[in-house]
């Protein structure tokens, strides 16, 4: 292994940042023109590092090391949330390129649609481990405009490509470098996080049906206002969840759409995207039971009806002890007293890859903890330190 070329690593990151640039961040929704341009950019980079580069039928970009094993898989995602950060995902993919450039026996992967622009969630990494059926692809719709995943794949030129599967036994383990997307490292004055576990995201859609009607002629006693029912239910959830949740549970309403959405019309329908997260399945199940009870109570009390749809249920993951040891040893050597073990409040492809091989993650600080916003950022110094720790950890884990 040659030393990690941190200048080339940072150059790659800043070059990729230009594709779909939005203020200081990027806008690269999955399968958009700019997303596909970034995938082509990545394939060129992988080829330049001596890997066999390919893109599969769901958009996974894979760089395969040509030499003998044992191999480590390194990657993350390259699409982004809308108008979001330049590092979420891209960091872990470009980190893989840097390790390949240093001559480590790594395969590199950009998993498609980690950000869930299409229903189902983690399409690429789930496809690679054999957990994405064709009929799920048939059913999947874009979360913003409702367009079909099949149409997006066709428009992106991917429809006729086969989907790849990870080769059993080829990889000793998986490493993902990621920004923390929180404030713990920054507040503790630390620069490296060795991730212990990754939360699961359980995603729901609440569809409230009332009666579209006139905002003036319809008295308050007779109206069926789907918007009011939705917000009362969300308030009831927010009041009840603290009683049954875990220490690091979170719950979020990311989208409420009122139809028809005019100021003088009582909304006849409210469509809500709601999710909750925790690292414990028992806690997630408690939160689901509470959600179902609150929906049932809303249907008893309200004039509108509420339907609860399950959109996706990910599986939480504990990180592999041997990989955590390699990351901790590398952090001790390169960033002594500047690191800590910590959980991930964000979901990651690593939690799917962990279902078929040992997996681990390394965090670098997010300035102000900001993520899923175009102002997301990490200093170049912290990025450079992180990639050196990752390279040393990969070398240790491979037993060099
Ligand atoms: O939402 C998440 O945790 C991930 O960034 N998609
Ligand atoms: Mn991410
Ligand atoms: Mn993200």
PDB file of N, CA and C and ligand atoms in Angstrom, residues 77 81 88 114-115 181 372, ligand 3:
ATOM      1  N   UNK A  77     -23.183   6.241  -1.071  1.00  0.00           N
ATOM      2  CA  UNK A  77     -24.092   6.614  -2.174  1.00  0.00           C
ATOM      3  C   UNK A  77     -23.623   7.914  -2.811  1.00  0.00           C
ATOM      4  N   UNK A  81     -29.971  14.106  -1.227  1.00  0.00           N
ATOM      5  CA  UNK A  81     -31.301  14.672  -0.998  1.00  0.00           C
ATOM      6  C   UNK A  81     -31.427  15.914  -1.887  1.00  0.00           C
ATOM      7  N   UNK A  88     -22.608  14.130   2.057  1.00  0.00           N
ATOM      8  CA  UNK A  88     -23.466  12.997   2.443  1.00  0.00           C
ATOM      9  C   UNK A  88     -23.467  11.973   1.310  1.00  0.00           C
ATOM     10  N   UNK A 114     -29.828   5.505  -1.997  1.00  0.00           N
ATOM     11  CA  UNK A 114     -29.806   5.415  -0.531  1.00  0.00           C
ATOM     12  C   UNK A 114     -30.743   6.474   0.043  1.00  0.00           C
ATOM     13  N   UNK A 115     -30.883   7.594  -0.647  1.00  0.00           N
ATOM     14  CA  UNK A 115     -31.659   8.708  -0.089  1.00  0.00           C
ATOM     15  C   UNK A 115     -33.166   8.534  -0.259  1.00  0.00           C
ATOM     16  N   UNK A 181     -23.445  13.940  10.498  1.00  0.00           N
ATOM     17  CA  UNK A 181     -24.828  14.444  10.371  1.00  0.00           C
ATOM     18  C   UNK A 181     -25.436  14.680  11.762  1.00  0.00           C
ATOM     19  N   UNK A 372     -28.359  17.173   5.171  1.00  0.00           N
ATOM     20  CA  UNK A 372     -29.625  17.248   4.420  1.00  0.00           C
ATOM     21  C   UNK A 372     -30.029  18.695   4.222  1.00  0.00           C
TER      22      UNK A 372
HETATM   23 MN1  LIG B   3     -28.583  11.338   3.608  1.00  0.00          MN
END
